[in-house]
Amino acid sequence: MRANYHTHCDFCDGKAPAAEMARAAKEAGFEILGFSSHAPIVQPMPWALRPERLSEYAAEIRRLKEAWAPGGADARAHGSMEILLGLEIDWFPGERRPGDGAFDGLALDFSIGSVHYVAPRGCTPFAVDAHREGFDSCLAASGATAREVYRDYYRRLSALIVSGGFDILGHFDLVQKNNMDGSLFEEDEDYLSAAFEAVHCLEGRDCVVEINLGGMTRHAAPRPYPSLAILRELNRAGAPICFSADAHSPENLGPSLDAAEKMARELALAAGYRSIRILKDGEWIDRGI
Ligand SMILES: [Zn+2]
Ligand SMILES: [Zn+2]
């Protein structure tokens, strides 16, 4: 069963309308597709849903849900697919956190909790997944070291996990996005102890950690998030996993995703996982990898 709960569309920074993303998912053989536009932070962000468009977004995904449900117009033409309404909600202290109840009125099917921003040494927050040039200039302006960046990132990730209010934890080691060449820091003992602190916050919680393939399909990253060392620790901590496309365009659901998913499956098995968790008909269930 192919399922993906991390899909962006043109309501946020995705490149295509939700209906097009749904058609591409069906063509790629998905049986379950969850939409997860970037939820608005209080201050307007170019990559996030605008608050005044929230209800329009929810209505469009619900329309697709009906169209692709058995008997719906798209299902009659192409076969049915379960569509889910979700949001990717940022950890942005003082403005937004997944558990703040801001989106309760939408009756979401699921949500993703993600950290994209850091503020080492109390600097102006900047995104760890910005393009390298932008990231480098923010890092220089902050006066912080790369080590302080990942420590701040994992402090925030730990706080997000403890705060809760979401179903899926987004791209666990996104702080590595600009460091796939190892030029900023090593995945050494200090790094892993910061990352493992966040892993241990997951113990005893019903939080699904995604193996995120978006870096591979969109930025030619050599591996998914998170790394094998972190995956092993996640398995030891008993954290369930799912596979996420983090798709921003229909191509991200195509053949490039197949190759990335193959690697994710191998990494998950190498880390000791034997099943992934999927949300189907309103219930989280485990399926063999
Ligand atoms: Zn994200
Ligand atoms: Zn995303």
mmCIF file with all atom_site columns, C-alpha atoms in Angstrom, residues 52-254:
data_model
loop_
_atom_site.group_PDB
_atom_site.id
_atom_site.type_symbol
_atom_site.label_atom_id
_atom_site.label_alt_id
_atom_site.label_comp_id
_atom_site.label_asym_id
_atom_site.label_entity_id
_atom_site.label_seq_id
_atom_site.pdbx_PDB_ins_code
_atom_site.Cartn_x
_atom_site.Cartn_y
_atom_site.Cartn_z
_atom_site.occupancy
_atom_site.B_iso_or_equiv
_atom_site.pdbx_formal_charge
_atom_site.auth_seq_id
_atom_site.auth_comp_id
_atom_site.auth_asym_id
_atom_site.auth_atom_id
_atom_site.pdbx_PDB_model_num
ATOM 1   C CA . GLU A 1 52  ? -7.517  34.285 4.920   1.00 0.00 ? 52  GLU A CA 1
ATOM 2   C CA . ARG A 1 53  ? -7.194  31.302 2.548   1.00 0.00 ? 53  ARG A CA 1
ATOM 3   C CA . LEU A 1 54  ? -7.301  28.588 5.220   1.00 0.00 ? 54  LEU A CA 1
ATOM 4   C CA . SER A 1 55  ? -10.974 27.765 4.790   1.00 0.00 ? 55  SER A CA 1
ATOM 5   C CA . GLU A 1 56  ? -10.634 27.810 0.995   1.00 0.00 ? 56  GLU A CA 1
ATOM 6   C CA . TYR A 1 57  ? -7.757  25.307 1.306   1.00 0.00 ? 57  TYR A CA 1
ATOM 7   C CA . ALA A 1 58  ? -9.767  23.040 3.589   1.00 0.00 ? 58  ALA A CA 1
ATOM 8   C CA . ALA A 1 59  ? -12.779 23.221 1.238   1.00 0.00 ? 59  ALA A CA 1
ATOM 9   C CA . GLU A 1 60  ? -10.652 22.328 -1.815  1.00 0.00 ? 60  GLU A CA 1
ATOM 10  C CA . ILE A 1 61  ? -9.050  19.306 -0.117  1.00 0.00 ? 61  ILE A CA 1
ATOM 11  C CA . ARG A 1 62  ? -12.479 18.155 1.104   1.00 0.00 ? 62  ARG A CA 1
ATOM 12  C CA . ARG A 1 63  ? -13.822 18.524 -2.444  1.00 0.00 ? 63  ARG A CA 1
ATOM 13  C CA . LEU A 1 64  ? -10.962 16.302 -3.684  1.00 0.00 ? 64  LEU A CA 1
ATOM 14  C CA . LYS A 1 65  ? -11.638 13.849 -0.866  1.00 0.00 ? 65  LYS A CA 1
ATOM 15  C CA . GLU A 1 66  ? -15.183 13.381 -2.209  1.00 0.00 ? 66  GLU A CA 1
ATOM 16  C CA . ALA A 1 67  ? -14.125 13.351 -5.857  1.00 0.00 ? 67  ALA A CA 1
ATOM 17  C CA . TRP A 1 68  ? -11.614 10.536 -5.211  1.00 0.00 ? 68  TRP A CA 1
ATOM 18  C CA . ALA A 1 69  ? -13.787 8.538  -2.768  1.00 0.00 ? 69  ALA A CA 1
ATOM 19  C CA . PRO A 1 70  ? -15.551 5.482  -4.250  1.00 0.00 ? 70  PRO A CA 1
ATOM 20  C CA . GLY A 1 71  ? -18.342 6.760  -6.526  1.00 0.00 ? 71  GLY A CA 1
ATOM 21  C CA . GLY A 1 72  ? -16.789 10.249 -6.880  1.00 0.00 ? 72  GLY A CA 1
ATOM 22  C CA . ALA A 1 73  ? -16.097 11.782 -10.299 1.00 0.00 ? 73  ALA A CA 1
ATOM 23  C CA . ASP A 1 74  ? -12.299 11.228 -10.294 1.00 0.00 ? 74  ASP A CA 1
ATOM 24  C CA . ALA A 1 75  ? -12.642 7.774  -8.721  1.00 0.00 ? 75  ALA A CA 1
ATOM 25  C CA . ARG A 1 76  ? -15.051 6.684  -11.485 1.00 0.00 ? 76  ARG A CA 1
ATOM 26  C CA . ALA A 1 77  ? -12.534 7.799  -14.125 1.00 0.00 ? 77  ALA A CA 1
ATOM 27  C CA . HIS A 1 78  ? -9.260  6.671  -12.517 1.00 0.00 ? 78  HIS A CA 1
ATOM 28  C CA . GLY A 1 79  ? -10.052 4.481  -9.475  1.00 0.00 ? 79  GLY A CA 1
ATOM 29  C CA . SER A 1 80  ? -10.456 5.636  -5.887  1.00 0.00 ? 80  SER A CA 1
ATOM 30  C CA . MET A 1 81  ? -7.844  7.087  -3.536  1.00 0.00 ? 81  MET A CA 1
ATOM 31  C CA . GLU A 1 82  ? -8.166  8.229  0.077   1.00 0.00 ? 82  GLU A CA 1
ATOM 32  C CA . ILE A 1 83  ? -7.465  11.965 0.361   1.00 0.00 ? 83  ILE A CA 1
ATOM 33  C CA . LEU A 1 84  ? -6.697  13.486 3.749   1.00 0.00 ? 84  LEU A CA 1
ATOM 34  C CA . LEU A 1 85  ? -6.701  17.054 5.005   1.00 0.00 ? 85  LEU A CA 1
ATOM 35  C CA . GLY A 1 86  ? -3.629  18.052 6.986   1.00 0.00 ? 86  GLY A CA 1
ATOM 36  C CA . LEU A 1 87  ? -1.241  20.894 7.709   1.00 0.00 ? 87  LEU A CA 1
ATOM 37  C CA . GLU A 1 88  ? 2.505   21.129 8.292   1.00 0.00 ? 88  GLU A CA 1
ATOM 38  C CA . ILE A 1 89  ? 2.678   23.300 11.398  1.00 0.00 ? 89  ILE A CA 1
ATOM 39  C CA . ASP A 1 90  ? 5.826   25.147 12.427  1.00 0.00 ? 90  ASP A CA 1
ATOM 40  C CA . TRP A 1 91  ? 7.472   25.404 15.803  1.00 0.00 ? 91  TRP A CA 1
ATOM 41  C CA . PHE A 1 92  ? 7.904   29.140 16.016  1.00 0.00 ? 92  PHE A CA 1
ATOM 42  C CA . PRO A 1 93  ? 8.088   30.143 19.690  1.00 0.00 ? 93  PRO A CA 1
ATOM 43  C CA . GLY A 1 94  ? 5.784   33.007 20.620  1.00 0.00 ? 94  GLY A CA 1
ATOM 44  C CA . GLU A 1 95  ? 3.822   32.787 17.360  1.00 0.00 ? 95  GLU A CA 1
ATOM 45  C CA . ARG A 1 96  ? 2.940   29.231 16.399  1.00 0.00 ? 96  ARG A CA 1
ATOM 46  C CA . ARG A 1 97  ? 3.128   25.687 17.730  1.00 0.00 ? 97  ARG A CA 1
ATOM 47  C CA . PRO A 1 98  ? 1.178   22.618 16.624  1.00 0.00 ? 98  PRO A CA 1
ATOM 48  C CA . GLY A 1 99  ? -0.611  22.270 19.957  1.00 0.00 ? 99  GLY A CA 1
ATOM 49  C CA . ASP A 1 100 ? -1.844  25.868 20.137  1.00 0.00 ? 100 ASP A CA 1
ATOM 50  C CA . GLY A 1 101 ? -5.341  24.952 18.920  1.00 0.00 ? 101 GLY A CA 1
ATOM 51  C CA . ALA A 1 102 ? -5.286  27.562 16.128  1.00 0.00 ? 102 ALA A CA 1
ATOM 52  C CA . PHE A 1 103 ? -6.506  25.051 13.529  1.00 0.00 ? 103 PHE A CA 1
ATOM 53  C CA . ASP A 1 104 ? -8.920  22.996 15.650  1.00 0.00 ? 104 ASP A CA 1
ATOM 54  C CA . GLY A 1 105 ? -11.864 24.455 13.726  1.00 0.00 ? 105 GLY A CA 1
ATOM 55  C CA . LEU A 1 106 ? -10.676 22.787 10.510  1.00 0.00 ? 106 LEU A CA 1
ATOM 56  C CA . ALA A 1 107 ? -11.101 19.243 11.906  1.00 0.00 ? 107 ALA A CA 1
ATOM 57  C CA . LEU A 1 108 ? -7.841  18.108 10.287  1.00 0.00 ? 108 LEU A CA 1
ATOM 58  C CA . ASP A 1 109 ? -7.312  14.414 9.552   1.00 0.00 ? 109 ASP A CA 1
ATOM 59  C CA . PHE A 1 110 ? -3.670  14.725 10.668  1.00 0.00 ? 110 PHE A CA 1
ATOM 60  C CA . SER A 1 111 ? -0.879  17.236 11.155  1.00 0.00 ? 111 SER A CA 1
ATOM 61  C CA . ILE A 1 112 ? 2.888   17.359 10.770  1.00 0.00 ? 112 ILE A CA 1
ATOM 62  C CA . GLY A 1 113 ? 5.018   19.203 13.325  1.00 0.00 ? 113 GLY A CA 1
ATOM 63  C CA . SER A 1 114 ? 8.214   20.710 11.883  1.00 0.00 ? 114 SER A CA 1
ATOM 64  C CA . VAL A 1 115 ? 11.119  22.914 12.857  1.00 0.00 ? 115 VAL A CA 1
ATOM 65  C CA . HIS A 1 116 ? 12.437  25.045 9.991   1.00 0.00 ? 116 HIS A CA 1
ATOM 66  C CA . TYR A 1 117 ? 13.768  28.041 11.949  1.00 0.00 ? 117 TYR A CA 1
ATOM 67  C CA . VAL A 1 118 ? 16.625  28.493 14.385  1.00 0.00 ? 118 VAL A CA 1
ATOM 68  C CA . ALA A 1 119 ? 17.789  31.522 16.362  1.00 0.00 ? 119 ALA A CA 1
ATOM 69  C CA . PRO A 1 120 ? 21.216  30.731 17.845  1.00 0.00 ? 120 PRO A CA 1
ATOM 70  C CA . ARG A 1 121 ? 22.529  33.389 20.249  1.00 0.00 ? 121 ARG A CA 1
ATOM 71  C CA . GLY A 1 122 ? 19.056  34.978 20.145  1.00 0.00 ? 122 GLY A CA 1
ATOM 72  C CA . CYS A 1 123 ? 19.528  36.259 16.585  1.00 0.00 ? 123 CYS A CA 1
ATOM 73  C CA . THR A 1 124 ? 16.673  36.967 14.168  1.00 0.00 ? 124 THR A CA 1
ATOM 74  C CA . PRO A 1 125 ? 15.227  33.531 13.329  1.00 0.00 ? 125 PRO A CA 1
ATOM 75  C CA . PHE A 1 126 ? 16.387  32.074 10.009  1.00 0.00 ? 126 PHE A CA 1
ATOM 76  C CA . ALA A 1 127 ? 15.480  28.932 8.085   1.00 0.00 ? 127 ALA A CA 1
ATOM 77  C CA . VAL A 1 128 ? 17.903  25.994 8.165   1.00 0.00 ? 128 VAL A CA 1
ATOM 78  C CA . ASP A 1 129 ? 16.515  24.825 4.810   1.00 0.00 ? 129 ASP A CA 1
ATOM 79  C CA . ALA A 1 130 ? 17.086  28.152 2.999   1.00 0.00 ? 130 ALA A CA 1
ATOM 80  C CA . HIS A 1 131 ? 19.277  28.042 -0.122  1.00 0.00 ? 131 HIS A CA 1
ATOM 81  C CA . ARG A 1 132 ? 22.940  27.732 0.805   1.00 0.00 ? 132 ARG A CA 1
ATOM 82  C CA . GLU A 1 133 ? 23.816  31.372 0.028   1.00 0.00 ? 133 GLU A CA 1
ATOM 83  C CA . GLY A 1 134 ? 20.953  32.735 2.095   1.00 0.00 ? 134 GLY A CA 1
ATOM 84  C CA . PHE A 1 135 ? 21.733  30.299 4.889   1.00 0.00 ? 135 PHE A CA 1
ATOM 85  C CA . ASP A 1 136 ? 25.429  31.285 4.889   1.00 0.00 ? 136 ASP A CA 1
ATOM 86  C CA . SER A 1 137 ? 24.654  34.998 5.112   1.00 0.00 ? 137 SER A CA 1
ATOM 87  C CA . CYS A 1 138 ? 22.152  34.463 7.970   1.00 0.00 ? 138 CYS A CA 1
ATOM 88  C CA . LEU A 1 139 ? 24.688  32.283 9.767   1.00 0.00 ? 139 LEU A CA 1
ATOM 89  C CA . ALA A 1 140 ? 27.377  34.957 9.379   1.00 0.00 ? 140 ALA A CA 1
ATOM 90  C CA . ALA A 1 141 ? 24.989  37.698 10.576  1.00 0.00 ? 141 ALA A CA 1
ATOM 91  C CA . SER A 1 142 ? 24.043  35.633 13.645  1.00 0.00 ? 142 SER A CA 1
ATOM 92  C CA . GLY A 1 143 ? 27.657  35.406 14.785  1.00 0.00 ? 143 GLY A CA 1
ATOM 93  C CA . ALA A 1 144 ? 26.937  31.780 15.734  1.00 0.00 ? 144 ALA A CA 1
ATOM 94  C CA . THR A 1 145 ? 28.948  28.691 14.834  1.00 0.00 ? 145 THR A CA 1
ATOM 95  C CA . ALA A 1 146 ? 27.482  25.811 12.830  1.00 0.00 ? 146 ALA A CA 1
ATOM 96  C CA . ARG A 1 147 ? 27.626  23.750 16.036  1.00 0.00 ? 147 ARG A CA 1
ATOM 97  C CA . GLU A 1 148 ? 25.430  26.328 17.797  1.00 0.00 ? 148 GLU A CA 1
ATOM 98  C CA . VAL A 1 149 ? 22.986  26.090 14.877  1.00 0.00 ? 149 VAL A CA 1
ATOM 99  C CA . TYR A 1 150 ? 22.464  22.339 15.163  1.00 0.00 ? 150 TYR A CA 1
ATOM 100 C CA . ARG A 1 151 ? 22.310  22.514 18.943  1.00 0.00 ? 151 ARG A CA 1
ATOM 101 C CA . ASP A 1 152 ? 19.616  25.206 18.707  1.00 0.00 ? 152 ASP A CA 1
ATOM 102 C CA . TYR A 1 153 ? 17.817  23.171 16.033  1.00 0.00 ? 153 TYR A CA 1
ATOM 103 C CA . TYR A 1 154 ? 17.672  20.028 18.195  1.00 0.00 ? 154 TYR A CA 1
ATOM 104 C CA . ARG A 1 155 ? 16.701  22.048 21.282  1.00 0.00 ? 155 ARG A CA 1
ATOM 105 C CA . ARG A 1 156 ? 13.739  23.329 19.284  1.00 0.00 ? 156 ARG A CA 1
ATOM 106 C CA . LEU A 1 157 ? 12.934  19.870 17.915  1.00 0.00 ? 157 LEU A CA 1
ATOM 107 C CA . SER A 1 158 ? 12.947  18.480 21.485  1.00 0.00 ? 158 SER A CA 1
ATOM 108 C CA . ALA A 1 159 ? 10.668  21.297 22.666  1.00 0.00 ? 159 ALA A CA 1
ATOM 109 C CA . LEU A 1 160 ? 8.313   20.660 19.737  1.00 0.00 ? 160 LEU A CA 1
ATOM 110 C CA . ILE A 1 161 ? 8.121   16.931 20.557  1.00 0.00 ? 161 ILE A CA 1
ATOM 111 C CA . VAL A 1 162 ? 7.458   17.557 24.258  1.00 0.00 ? 162 VAL A CA 1
ATOM 112 C CA . SER A 1 163 ? 4.855   20.215 23.422  1.00 0.00 ? 163 SER A CA 1
ATOM 113 C CA . GLY A 1 164 ? 3.018   17.732 21.121  1.00 0.00 ? 164 GLY A CA 1
ATOM 114 C CA . GLY A 1 165 ? -0.281  18.374 19.349  1.00 0.00 ? 165 GLY A CA 1
ATOM 115 C CA . PHE A 1 166 ? 0.696   16.744 16.025  1.00 0.00 ? 166 PHE A CA 1
ATOM 116 C CA . ASP A 1 167 ? 0.810   13.246 14.498  1.00 0.00 ? 167 ASP A CA 1
ATOM 117 C CA . ILE A 1 168 ? 3.942   13.164 12.330  1.00 0.00 ? 168 ILE A CA 1
ATOM 118 C CA . LEU A 1 169 ? 7.351   14.662 13.087  1.00 0.00 ? 169 LEU A CA 1
ATOM 119 C CA . GLY A 1 170 ? 8.739   16.337 9.945   1.00 0.00 ? 170 GLY A CA 1
ATOM 120 C CA . HIS A 1 171 ? 12.238  15.846 8.462   1.00 0.00 ? 171 HIS A CA 1
ATOM 121 C CA . PHE A 1 172 ? 14.067  14.981 11.710  1.00 0.00 ? 172 PHE A CA 1
ATOM 122 C CA . ASP A 1 173 ? 17.556  16.196 10.713  1.00 0.00 ? 173 ASP A CA 1
ATOM 123 C CA . LEU A 1 174 ? 16.634  19.005 8.301   1.00 0.00 ? 174 LEU A CA 1
ATOM 124 C CA . VAL A 1 175 ? 19.556  20.961 9.807   1.00 0.00 ? 175 VAL A CA 1
ATOM 125 C CA . GLN A 1 176 ? 21.737  18.739 7.580   1.00 0.00 ? 176 GLN A CA 1
ATOM 126 C CA . LYS A 1 177 ? 20.186  20.119 4.383   1.00 0.00 ? 177 LYS A CA 1
ATOM 127 C CA . ASN A 1 178 ? 23.016  22.595 3.784   1.00 0.00 ? 178 ASN A CA 1
ATOM 128 C CA . ASN A 1 179 ? 25.594  20.190 5.169   1.00 0.00 ? 179 ASN A CA 1
ATOM 129 C CA . MET A 1 180 ? 25.198  17.137 2.936   1.00 0.00 ? 180 MET A CA 1
ATOM 130 C CA . ASP A 1 181 ? 28.817  17.742 1.851   1.00 0.00 ? 181 ASP A CA 1
ATOM 131 C CA . GLY A 1 182 ? 29.963  17.866 5.493   1.00 0.00 ? 182 GLY A CA 1
ATOM 132 C CA . SER A 1 183 ? 31.433  21.356 5.043   1.00 0.00 ? 183 SER A CA 1
ATOM 133 C CA . LEU A 1 184 ? 29.685  22.898 8.069   1.00 0.00 ? 184 LEU A CA 1
ATOM 134 C CA . PHE A 1 185 ? 29.999  20.191 10.716  1.00 0.00 ? 185 PHE A CA 1
ATOM 135 C CA . GLU A 1 186 ? 30.595  16.466 11.222  1.00 0.00 ? 186 GLU A CA 1
ATOM 136 C CA . GLU A 1 187 ? 27.984  13.953 12.335  1.00 0.00 ? 187 GLU A CA 1
ATOM 137 C CA . ASP A 1 188 ? 30.232  13.349 15.358  1.00 0.00 ? 188 ASP A CA 1
ATOM 138 C CA . GLU A 1 189 ? 29.587  12.507 19.000  1.00 0.00 ? 189 GLU A CA 1
ATOM 139 C CA . ASP A 1 190 ? 28.547  16.052 19.898  1.00 0.00 ? 190 ASP A CA 1
ATOM 140 C CA . TYR A 1 191 ? 26.148  16.245 16.966  1.00 0.00 ? 191 TYR A CA 1
ATOM 141 C CA . LEU A 1 192 ? 24.602  12.856 17.658  1.00 0.00 ? 192 LEU A CA 1
ATOM 142 C CA . SER A 1 193 ? 24.181  13.566 21.366  1.00 0.00 ? 193 SER A CA 1
ATOM 143 C CA . ALA A 1 194 ? 22.167  16.702 20.447  1.00 0.00 ? 194 ALA A CA 1
ATOM 144 C CA . ALA A 1 195 ? 20.087  14.674 17.957  1.00 0.00 ? 195 ALA A CA 1
ATOM 145 C CA . PHE A 1 196 ? 19.604  11.739 20.345  1.00 0.00 ? 196 PHE A CA 1
ATOM 146 C CA . GLU A 1 197 ? 18.277  14.054 23.033  1.00 0.00 ? 197 GLU A CA 1
ATOM 147 C CA . ALA A 1 198 ? 15.408  14.813 20.656  1.00 0.00 ? 198 ALA A CA 1
ATOM 148 C CA . VAL A 1 199 ? 15.035  11.087 19.895  1.00 0.00 ? 199 VAL A CA 1
ATOM 149 C CA . HIS A 1 200 ? 14.666  10.329 23.592  1.00 0.00 ? 200 HIS A CA 1
ATOM 150 C CA . CYS A 1 201 ? 11.917  12.944 23.913  1.00 0.00 ? 201 CYS A CA 1
ATOM 151 C CA . LEU A 1 202 ? 9.876   10.648 21.624  1.00 0.00 ? 202 LEU A CA 1
ATOM 152 C CA . GLU A 1 203 ? 9.948   7.713  24.051  1.00 0.00 ? 203 GLU A CA 1
ATOM 153 C CA . GLY A 1 204 ? 6.466   6.778  25.207  1.00 0.00 ? 204 GLY A CA 1
ATOM 154 C CA . ARG A 1 205 ? 4.792   9.184  22.767  1.00 0.00 ? 205 ARG A CA 1
ATOM 155 C CA . ASP A 1 206 ? 2.514   8.206  19.916  1.00 0.00 ? 206 ASP A CA 1
ATOM 156 C CA . CYS A 1 207 ? 4.379   10.264 17.364  1.00 0.00 ? 207 CYS A CA 1
ATOM 157 C CA . VAL A 1 208 ? 5.233   8.941  13.890  1.00 0.00 ? 208 VAL A CA 1
ATOM 158 C CA . VAL A 1 209 ? 8.617   10.024 12.527  1.00 0.00 ? 209 VAL A CA 1
ATOM 159 C CA . GLU A 1 210 ? 8.794   10.455 8.781   1.00 0.00 ? 210 GLU A CA 1
ATOM 160 C CA . ILE A 1 211 ? 11.596  9.298  6.542   1.00 0.00 ? 211 ILE A CA 1
ATOM 161 C CA . ASN A 1 212 ? 11.485  12.372 4.338   1.00 0.00 ? 212 ASN A CA 1
ATOM 162 C CA . LEU A 1 213 ? 12.400  11.933 0.671   1.00 0.00 ? 213 LEU A CA 1
ATOM 163 C CA . GLY A 1 214 ? 11.920  15.559 -0.411  1.00 0.00 ? 214 GLY A CA 1
ATOM 164 C CA . GLY A 1 215 ? 15.621  16.422 -0.178  1.00 0.00 ? 215 GLY A CA 1
ATOM 165 C CA . MET A 1 216 ? 16.432  13.608 -2.609  1.00 0.00 ? 216 MET A CA 1
ATOM 166 C CA . THR A 1 217 ? 13.712  14.369 -5.153  1.00 0.00 ? 217 THR A CA 1
ATOM 167 C CA . ARG A 1 218 ? 13.994  18.180 -4.985  1.00 0.00 ? 218 ARG A CA 1
ATOM 168 C CA . HIS A 1 219 ? 17.617  18.961 -4.134  1.00 0.00 ? 219 HIS A CA 1
ATOM 169 C CA . ALA A 1 220 ? 19.521  15.842 -5.222  1.00 0.00 ? 220 ALA A CA 1
ATOM 170 C CA . ALA A 1 221 ? 20.434  15.051 -1.598  1.00 0.00 ? 221 ALA A CA 1
ATOM 171 C CA . PRO A 1 222 ? 22.302  11.740 -1.368  1.00 0.00 ? 222 PRO A CA 1
ATOM 172 C CA . ARG A 1 223 ? 20.074  10.342 1.389   1.00 0.00 ? 223 ARG A CA 1
ATOM 173 C CA . PRO A 1 224 ? 16.701  10.924 3.035   1.00 0.00 ? 224 PRO A CA 1
ATOM 174 C CA . TYR A 1 225 ? 16.166  12.621 6.423   1.00 0.00 ? 225 TYR A CA 1
ATOM 175 C CA . PRO A 1 226 ? 17.092  11.323 8.947   1.00 0.00 ? 226 PRO A CA 1
ATOM 176 C CA . SER A 1 227 ? 20.515  9.632  8.759   1.00 0.00 ? 227 SER A CA 1
ATOM 177 C CA . LEU A 1 228 ? 20.990  5.926  9.454   1.00 0.00 ? 228 LEU A CA 1
ATOM 178 C CA . ALA A 1 229 ? 22.607  6.621  12.872  1.00 0.00 ? 229 ALA A CA 1
ATOM 179 C CA . ILE A 1 230 ? 19.525  8.589  13.955  1.00 0.00 ? 230 ILE A CA 1
ATOM 180 C CA . LEU A 1 231 ? 17.145  6.004  12.472  1.00 0.00 ? 231 LEU A CA 1
ATOM 181 C CA . ARG A 1 232 ? 18.820  3.286  14.551  1.00 0.00 ? 232 ARG A CA 1
ATOM 182 C CA . GLU A 1 233 ? 18.346  5.348  17.706  1.00 0.00 ? 233 GLU A CA 1
ATOM 183 C CA . LEU A 1 234 ? 14.721  6.054  16.743  1.00 0.00 ? 234 LEU A CA 1
ATOM 184 C CA . ASN A 1 235 ? 14.141  2.324  16.403  1.00 0.00 ? 235 ASN A CA 1
ATOM 185 C CA . ARG A 1 236 ? 15.715  1.707  19.820  1.00 0.00 ? 236 ARG A CA 1
ATOM 186 C CA . ALA A 1 237 ? 13.395  4.389  21.251  1.00 0.00 ? 237 ALA A CA 1
ATOM 187 C CA . GLY A 1 238 ? 10.384  2.587  19.760  1.00 0.00 ? 238 GLY A CA 1
ATOM 188 C CA . ALA A 1 239 ? 9.386   5.458  17.470  1.00 0.00 ? 239 ALA A CA 1
ATOM 189 C CA . PRO A 1 240 ? 7.213   4.364  14.508  1.00 0.00 ? 240 PRO A CA 1
ATOM 190 C CA . ILE A 1 241 ? 8.086   5.627  11.017  1.00 0.00 ? 241 ILE A CA 1
ATOM 191 C CA . CYS A 1 242 ? 6.349   6.502  7.760   1.00 0.00 ? 242 CYS A CA 1
ATOM 192 C CA . PHE A 1 243 ? 7.671   7.422  4.302   1.00 0.00 ? 243 PHE A CA 1
ATOM 193 C CA . SER A 1 244 ? 7.069   11.023 3.162   1.00 0.00 ? 244 SER A CA 1
ATOM 194 C CA . ALA A 1 245 ? 7.466   12.506 -0.316  1.00 0.00 ? 245 ALA A CA 1
ATOM 195 C CA . ASP A 1 246 ? 7.389   16.146 0.900   1.00 0.00 ? 246 ASP A CA 1
ATOM 196 C CA . ALA A 1 247 ? 6.269   16.773 -2.691  1.00 0.00 ? 247 ALA A CA 1
ATOM 197 C CA . HIS A 1 248 ? 6.058   20.331 -3.999  1.00 0.00 ? 248 HIS A CA 1
ATOM 198 C CA . SER A 1 249 ? 5.313   19.450 -7.630  1.00 0.00 ? 249 SER A CA 1
ATOM 199 C CA . PRO A 1 250 ? 3.804   16.477 -9.506  1.00 0.00 ? 250 PRO A CA 1
ATOM 200 C CA . GLU A 1 251 ? 7.304   15.332 -10.597 1.00 0.00 ? 251 GLU A CA 1
ATOM 201 C CA . ASN A 1 252 ? 8.234   14.815 -6.923  1.00 0.00 ? 252 ASN A CA 1
ATOM 202 C CA . LEU A 1 253 ? 5.716   11.940 -6.922  1.00 0.00 ? 253 LEU A CA 1
ATOM 203 C CA . GLY A 1 254 ? 7.152   10.364 -10.101 1.00 0.00 ? 254 GLY A CA 1
#
